[in-house]
Amino acid sequence: MDIANPSEEHLMLREMVREWTNEHVEPQAHEHDRDEKFNLELLRSMGELGLLGISAPEEYGGAGLDAVACTIVHEELSASDPGFALAYLAHSMLFVNNLAYNGTEEQKARILPKVCSGEWIGAMAMSEPDAGTDVLGLSTNAVQREDGAWVLNGRKMWITNGCIDEDGTPADVVWVYARTGQDERGRVQMSTFLVEAGMPGYSVGQKIYDKTGMRASNTAELVFDDCIVPAENLVGDVGQSLLHMMGNLELERLTLAAMALGIARRALYEMNRYATERTAFKSPIRDFGQIQRYIGESWAKYRAMRAYIYDTANNLTIGTSGQRLDSDGVKLFATTAAKEIADAAMQVMGGYGYVGEYHVERLWRDAKLLEIGGGTLESHQKNITRDLFKDAEAINR
Ligand SMILES: Cc1cc2nc3c(=O)[nH]c(=O)nc-3n(C[C@H](O)[C@H](O)[C@H](O)COP(=O)(O)OP(=O)(O)OC[C@H]3O[C@@H](n4cnc5c(N)ncnc54)[C@H](O)[C@@H]3O)c2cc1C
């Protein structure tokens, strides 16, 4: 049994994405990283492959596939270009999947076909300049007017796909969390809004340059300045954001872990190849015990992350919650493992590993983001410890 390709359809999907990635993603990866440029047209073209709405229902233009399929696509793209894969994740997982599972019928019918085809590019805006891990510390707020429309004020920070080009064009549609008051127990009440390009008061504050890695994805600050959002763009009911987050976060973390797996696989492949080709002291360097330690340990880590990630993917039903222990667990383990494997690859490849042409230094830089974005390592440690307090028997199951 192959846990990473549990059916013939999954295997065919993997082969199709791998072939497409080799042909279209690989040739542009180095250049787009170096130039800090997002390949918008390449992302749009994934609509033709049916991958932009991979988990969305077919009736709205999606492919209706499962968590294993989502994992496969993120792994394959990241084995070539993690920066591009991050833009794909922000669109397809953070926006499209959120809308597909939490939006109203009207919102889904109106917006899903556009984001599944690639006509519109989506983003998700949770983080702010002064609030990241502390989600409830957000200050972006929304107030309802008498005519039912909402007025949003605030700034969102670090938003992948927040701008889609070099001219500061904002994402076509953004899934935005905003404070709408307090609940009966005095806690912050958060609500979700769909903000569309052209709505007054919605703009890009800045494209963020000079990132360590993920430079082929655009990261932006978004500004909502008395931004008018029609009543029908509130998602569900007032105060439902935590529900929306719970439904989506597990898939987000699983697919971020899948990105780490792609990075690990490529780094291991490159180091293994180099260790055969390179000779020193009249031997291939793979004959040296210290090099064998890098390769051997990387192989074992890679296989462990692959097994844990696909085990979690096979057990995750999209749109439901209840897999947090493992969605946090795979991201906690795999992201650091990927960074370590990329680091080992650079070490094995010596000076060549340190320059862009040989790929692994880019993978090493990209891997670091996965320890921060979508939940920091510390937040995963906190969640796992909390969940094991509530359910200690998870250890014995
Ligand atoms: C390239 C990139 C792309 C991103 N894309 C998006 C996006 O599309 N949408 C979006 O909403 N956000 C996005 N983010 C933001 C990302 O999710 C946040 O950076 C992340 O959640 C951490 O928040 P922070 O940066 O505010 O750090 P903070 O939350 O301020 O954390 C700083 C440090 O304190 C630690 N810390 C905080 N609280 C605790 C605690 N209770 N216990 C122990 N340690 C703690 C953290 O673990 C961390 O080490 C992106 C970030 C980057 C860099």
XYZ file of C-alpha atoms and ligand atoms in Angstrom:
450
model
C 0.000 0.000 0.000
C 1.262 3.456 -0.907
C -0.016 5.876 1.722
C 0.871 8.889 -0.471
C -1.062 7.571 -3.495
C -3.971 5.663 -1.968
C -5.917 5.351 -5.252
C -5.268 5.246 -8.986
C -6.797 8.755 -9.246
C -4.344 10.132 -6.686
C -1.426 8.620 -8.558
C -2.650 10.073 -11.856
C -3.046 13.486 -10.229
C 0.519 13.300 -8.898
C 1.909 12.337 -12.300
C -0.026 15.094 -14.042
C 1.074 17.798 -11.576
C 4.683 16.577 -11.593
C 4.855 16.693 -15.368
C 3.220 20.125 -15.527
C 5.548 21.413 -12.790
C 8.645 20.184 -14.607
C 7.498 21.811 -17.811
C 6.110 25.127 -16.532
C 7.177 25.819 -12.951
C 10.778 24.634 -12.829
C 12.102 26.813 -15.703
C 10.929 30.050 -14.034
C 11.622 29.271 -10.364
C 15.148 30.635 -9.965
C 14.478 33.835 -11.890
C 11.257 34.696 -10.048
C 12.959 34.143 -6.689
C 15.912 36.329 -7.657
C 13.683 39.113 -9.027
C 11.093 38.847 -6.201
C 8.410 38.459 -8.847
C 5.117 36.618 -8.628
C 4.126 34.698 -11.765
C 0.481 35.721 -11.955
C -0.176 34.232 -15.385
C 1.231 30.863 -14.343
C -1.080 30.773 -11.331
C -4.058 31.737 -13.481
C -3.207 28.948 -15.933
C -3.715 26.387 -13.170
C -7.432 27.098 -13.549
C -7.348 25.187 -16.840
C -5.964 22.163 -14.996
C -8.819 22.298 -12.500
C -6.392 22.850 -9.636
C -7.394 26.312 -8.409
C -10.624 24.982 -6.948
C -9.213 21.580 -6.104
C -11.396 21.064 -3.019
C -14.408 23.140 -4.128
C -17.573 21.365 -5.318
C -17.761 20.605 -9.033
C -21.088 22.446 -9.424
C -19.201 25.734 -8.817
C -16.265 24.918 -11.099
C -14.138 23.076 -8.558
C -12.637 19.582 -8.732
C -14.249 18.294 -5.509
C -11.117 16.405 -4.439
C -10.023 15.344 -0.953
C -7.271 16.286 1.508
C -4.836 13.723 0.042
C -5.207 15.361 -3.383
C -4.549 18.810 -1.878
C -1.454 17.407 -0.150
C -0.145 15.886 -3.388
C -0.436 19.155 -5.338
C 1.335 21.205 -2.655
C 4.112 18.637 -2.344
C 4.705 18.505 -6.101
C 4.738 22.282 -6.618
C 7.067 22.821 -3.661
C 9.588 20.285 -4.881
C 10.212 22.869 -7.598
C 9.133 26.334 -6.429
C 7.855 26.781 -2.861
C 7.310 30.513 -3.395
C 4.910 29.829 -6.252
C 3.316 27.036 -4.196
C 2.647 29.506 -1.383
C 0.720 31.784 -3.762
C -1.252 28.717 -4.866
C -1.963 27.781 -1.241
C -3.158 31.298 -0.357
C -5.549 31.225 -3.290
C -6.837 27.656 -3.225
C -6.729 26.774 0.462
C -6.946 30.089 2.333
C -9.533 31.644 0.042
C -11.303 29.108 -2.203
C -11.646 26.297 0.324
C -12.797 28.732 3.016
C -15.511 30.071 0.749
C -16.516 26.623 -0.499
C -17.104 25.345 3.027
C -18.256 28.474 4.871
C -19.834 30.808 2.299
C -23.540 31.284 1.641
C -25.111 29.789 -1.488
C -25.271 33.230 -3.100
C -21.604 33.966 -2.342
C -20.503 30.572 -3.642
C -22.540 30.846 -6.840
C -21.240 34.355 -7.539
C -17.562 34.034 -6.606
C -16.439 30.387 -6.742
C -16.578 30.007 -10.548
C -14.357 33.103 -10.902
C -11.711 31.930 -8.424
C -11.799 28.328 -9.678
C -11.098 29.470 -13.251
C -8.357 31.922 -12.294
C -10.293 34.968 -13.491
C -10.058 36.248 -9.900
C -7.151 35.772 -7.487
C -8.005 35.399 -3.809
C -6.254 35.975 -0.486
C -6.970 35.608 3.220
C -6.290 38.422 5.696
C -6.017 37.542 9.340
C -2.631 38.932 10.484
C -2.131 42.585 11.354
C 0.890 44.785 12.074
C 0.292 44.346 15.838
C -1.454 40.962 16.010
C -0.420 37.593 14.580
C -0.511 34.569 16.881
C -2.808 36.519 19.180
C -5.669 36.438 16.696
C -8.203 37.963 19.073
C -5.874 40.934 19.540
C -6.893 42.220 16.092
C -7.874 45.858 15.715
C -9.420 45.928 12.227
C -13.067 46.610 12.936
C -16.363 46.626 11.078
C -19.438 48.656 11.946
C -22.819 48.142 10.314
C -24.572 51.185 8.830
C -28.317 51.720 8.909
C -28.627 50.575 5.291
C -27.049 47.220 6.226
C -23.644 47.823 4.600
C -20.503 47.417 6.735
C -17.698 49.966 7.149
C -14.254 48.370 7.674
C -11.270 50.194 9.126
C -7.803 48.783 9.797
C -4.682 47.269 8.274
C -3.759 43.684 7.491
C -0.124 42.635 7.273
C 1.834 39.874 5.495
C -1.012 38.968 3.142
C 0.053 36.474 0.470
C -1.484 37.507 -2.907
C -2.540 40.774 -1.179
C -1.227 42.490 -4.293
C -0.960 40.613 -7.552
C 1.570 42.651 -9.531
C 4.291 45.278 -9.249
C 1.815 48.161 -9.630
C 0.046 47.561 -6.318
C -3.083 46.021 -7.835
C -4.950 44.428 -4.901
C -6.208 40.837 -4.829
C -9.541 40.511 -6.612
C -11.186 39.181 -3.472
C -10.044 38.846 0.147
C -11.404 36.815 3.023
C -11.095 39.374 5.864
C -11.499 38.895 9.610
C -12.657 41.973 11.534
C -13.770 42.819 15.049
C -17.520 43.510 15.253
C -17.960 43.964 19.004
C -18.026 41.714 22.066
C -20.013 38.600 22.865
C -22.171 38.201 25.969
C -19.099 37.001 27.941
C -17.115 40.121 27.036
C -14.846 38.332 24.509
C -13.853 39.852 21.195
C -16.420 39.039 18.526
C -14.953 38.459 15.076
C -16.831 38.343 11.784
C -15.782 37.424 8.253
C -16.167 39.643 5.198
C -15.580 39.222 1.484
C -13.849 42.366 0.261
C -13.690 42.744 -3.521
C -11.415 44.886 -5.676
C -13.148 48.161 -6.485
C -14.942 48.449 -3.162
C -14.280 51.994 -1.939
C -11.565 52.245 0.733
C -9.822 48.912 -0.099
C -6.215 49.276 -1.290
C -2.676 47.942 -1.041
C -0.556 49.759 1.568
C 2.728 48.289 0.338
C 4.213 45.242 -1.308
C 6.718 43.819 1.168
C 10.174 43.397 -0.395
C 13.408 41.800 0.744
C 11.908 38.693 2.336
C 14.314 35.889 3.308
C 12.433 33.379 1.167
C 9.136 32.774 -0.638
C 10.213 35.649 -2.845
C 8.223 34.338 -5.820
C 5.027 35.066 -3.915
C 3.736 38.570 -3.295
C 3.260 39.592 0.322
C 1.429 42.836 1.010
C -0.041 45.130 3.567
C -3.715 45.832 2.896
C -5.522 48.967 3.979
C -9.223 49.295 4.757
C -10.043 52.973 5.104
C -13.782 53.433 5.637
C -14.109 50.517 3.241
C -17.749 49.941 2.322
C -18.718 46.274 2.146
C -22.291 45.389 1.143
C -24.406 43.422 3.636
C -24.419 40.332 1.397
C -20.608 40.075 1.731
C -20.759 39.187 5.427
C -19.976 35.454 5.569
C -22.579 33.525 7.562
C -23.673 35.325 10.720
C -21.995 37.979 12.793
C -19.443 36.483 15.193
C -18.773 33.262 13.246
C -15.101 33.763 12.344
C -13.756 31.287 14.899
C -15.999 28.626 13.352
C -14.661 29.489 9.896
C -11.069 29.342 11.125
C -11.561 25.997 12.835
C -13.007 24.516 9.663
C -10.140 25.676 7.481
C -7.026 25.768 9.631
C -6.421 22.017 9.685
C -6.261 21.802 5.888
C -4.095 24.924 5.787
C -1.578 23.414 8.193
C -1.588 20.041 6.456
C -0.848 21.652 3.086
C 1.886 23.863 4.577
C 3.421 20.626 5.894
C 3.046 19.176 2.380
C 5.073 22.118 1.099
C 7.790 21.181 3.593
C 7.685 17.630 2.237
C 8.259 18.850 -1.316
C 11.220 20.932 -0.151
C 12.687 17.956 1.723
C 12.291 15.610 -1.233
C 14.012 17.949 -3.668
C 16.835 18.822 -1.270
C 17.487 15.143 -0.605
C 17.454 14.364 -4.320
C 19.945 17.129 -5.075
C 22.302 16.158 -2.253
C 22.210 12.479 -3.175
C 23.019 13.231 -6.810
C 25.815 15.606 -5.931
C 27.382 13.145 -3.489
C 27.800 10.666 -6.360
C 29.136 13.160 -8.891
C 31.569 15.032 -6.675
C 34.912 13.495 -5.903
C 37.467 14.522 -3.311
C 40.609 12.711 -2.275
C 40.013 10.404 -5.288
C 36.619 9.143 -3.994
C 33.018 10.153 -4.512
C 32.131 12.158 -1.426
C 29.315 9.703 -0.660
C 32.034 7.296 0.543
C 32.805 9.577 3.474
C 31.106 8.720 6.751
C 30.264 12.327 7.588
C 28.483 12.759 4.234
C 26.658 9.460 4.806
C 25.321 10.844 8.052
C 23.741 13.817 6.214
C 22.185 11.577 3.578
C 21.121 8.785 5.926
C 19.505 11.050 8.498
C 17.801 13.130 5.808
C 16.302 10.006 4.221
C 14.907 8.809 7.560
C 13.458 12.250 8.382
C 11.969 12.553 4.896
C 10.293 9.154 5.142
C 8.964 9.934 8.635
C 7.457 13.240 7.512
C 5.950 11.648 4.417
C 4.285 8.890 6.488
C 2.935 11.288 9.138
C 1.687 13.825 6.582
C -0.149 11.304 4.391
C -1.511 9.439 7.413
C -3.018 12.742 8.568
C -4.250 13.588 5.057
C -5.986 10.215 4.713
C -7.817 10.868 7.992
C -8.764 14.481 7.378
C -12.233 15.260 6.093
C -12.257 18.726 4.590
C -14.690 21.129 6.218
C -14.725 19.328 9.565
C -12.539 19.936 12.575
C -11.137 17.379 15.006
C -7.696 16.677 13.515
C -5.921 19.620 15.151
C -3.530 17.436 17.123
C -2.100 16.020 13.919
C -2.482 19.038 11.633
C -0.403 20.949 14.181
C 1.827 17.901 14.649
C 2.706 17.483 10.975
C 3.435 21.162 10.551
C 5.556 21.266 13.694
C 7.632 18.251 12.645
C 7.821 18.631 8.888
C 8.724 22.320 8.655
C 11.803 22.018 10.837
C 12.741 18.706 9.213
C 12.588 20.357 5.769
C 14.822 23.193 6.913
C 17.307 20.688 8.356
C 17.332 18.572 5.189
C 17.871 21.653 3.002
C 20.675 22.657 5.351
C 22.256 19.211 5.068
C 22.010 19.466 1.277
C 23.835 22.797 1.294
C 26.548 21.321 3.502
C 26.996 18.279 1.259
C 27.162 20.499 -1.821
C 29.743 22.847 -0.344
C 30.192 26.131 -2.237
C 27.805 25.039 -5.009
C 25.065 24.558 -2.426
C 25.433 28.199 -1.491
C 24.481 29.644 -4.892
C 21.084 29.953 -6.538
C 21.763 27.883 -9.626
C 21.933 24.700 -7.538
C 18.470 25.253 -5.953
C 19.039 24.126 -2.383
C 19.864 27.523 -0.885
C 16.472 28.741 -2.167
C 14.743 25.734 -0.625
C 16.536 26.446 2.665
C 15.350 30.071 2.668
C 11.812 29.101 1.686
C 11.628 26.396 4.362
C 12.134 28.942 7.141
C 8.833 30.676 6.407
C 6.957 27.444 7.092
C 8.083 27.603 10.732
C 6.350 31.004 11.018
C 3.432 31.366 8.583
C 0.081 29.698 9.209
C 1.019 29.317 12.886
C 4.443 29.508 14.484
C 6.249 26.472 15.901
C 5.421 27.816 19.352
C 1.696 27.969 18.604
C 1.768 24.313 17.469
C 3.588 23.303 20.649
C 0.960 25.156 22.671
C -1.992 23.602 20.795
C -0.610 20.059 21.005
C 0.064 20.347 24.729
C -3.428 21.770 25.277
C -5.087 19.013 23.218
C -3.143 16.267 25.006
C -4.315 17.717 28.323
C -7.928 17.392 27.147
C -7.406 13.970 25.567
C -4.424 12.146 27.061
C -5.713 8.845 25.625
C -4.745 10.083 22.150
C -1.260 8.892 23.090
C -2.440 5.315 23.706
C -4.762 5.024 20.686
C 5.784 35.465 3.814
C 4.607 35.499 4.746
C 3.341 35.223 4.263
C 2.230 35.306 5.110
N 0.950 35.137 4.594
C -0.128 35.409 5.369
C -1.465 35.433 4.804
O -1.667 35.154 3.620
N -2.500 35.784 5.625
C -2.321 36.104 6.942
O -3.293 36.406 7.620
N -1.072 36.064 7.501
C 0.021 35.755 6.757
N 1.279 35.743 7.302
C 1.448 36.076 8.711
C 1.836 34.893 9.580
O 0.779 33.971 9.677
C 2.288 35.471 10.919
O 3.558 36.069 10.699
C 2.359 34.432 12.014
O 1.078 33.993 12.357
C 3.051 34.982 13.263
O 2.522 36.209 13.644
P 3.483 37.460 13.935
O 4.400 37.606 12.797
O 2.610 38.616 14.275
O 4.329 37.040 15.186
P 3.857 37.077 16.720
O 2.546 36.429 16.862
O 4.005 38.456 17.223
O 4.969 36.151 17.372
C 6.303 36.563 17.652
C 6.961 35.449 18.443
O 6.270 35.271 19.691
C 5.845 33.935 19.824
N 4.589 33.873 20.574
C 3.451 34.581 20.389
N 2.520 34.201 21.263
C 3.064 33.222 22.013
C 2.597 32.425 23.109
N 1.354 32.535 23.592
N 3.455 31.521 23.644
C 4.708 31.376 23.170
N 5.205 32.111 22.157
C 4.384 33.017 21.587
C 5.656 33.437 18.392
O 5.662 32.021 18.326
C 6.873 34.082 17.736
O 8.014 33.333 17.994
C 2.408 35.612 6.483
C 3.698 35.845 6.967
C 4.786 35.824 6.127
C 6.139 36.148 6.703
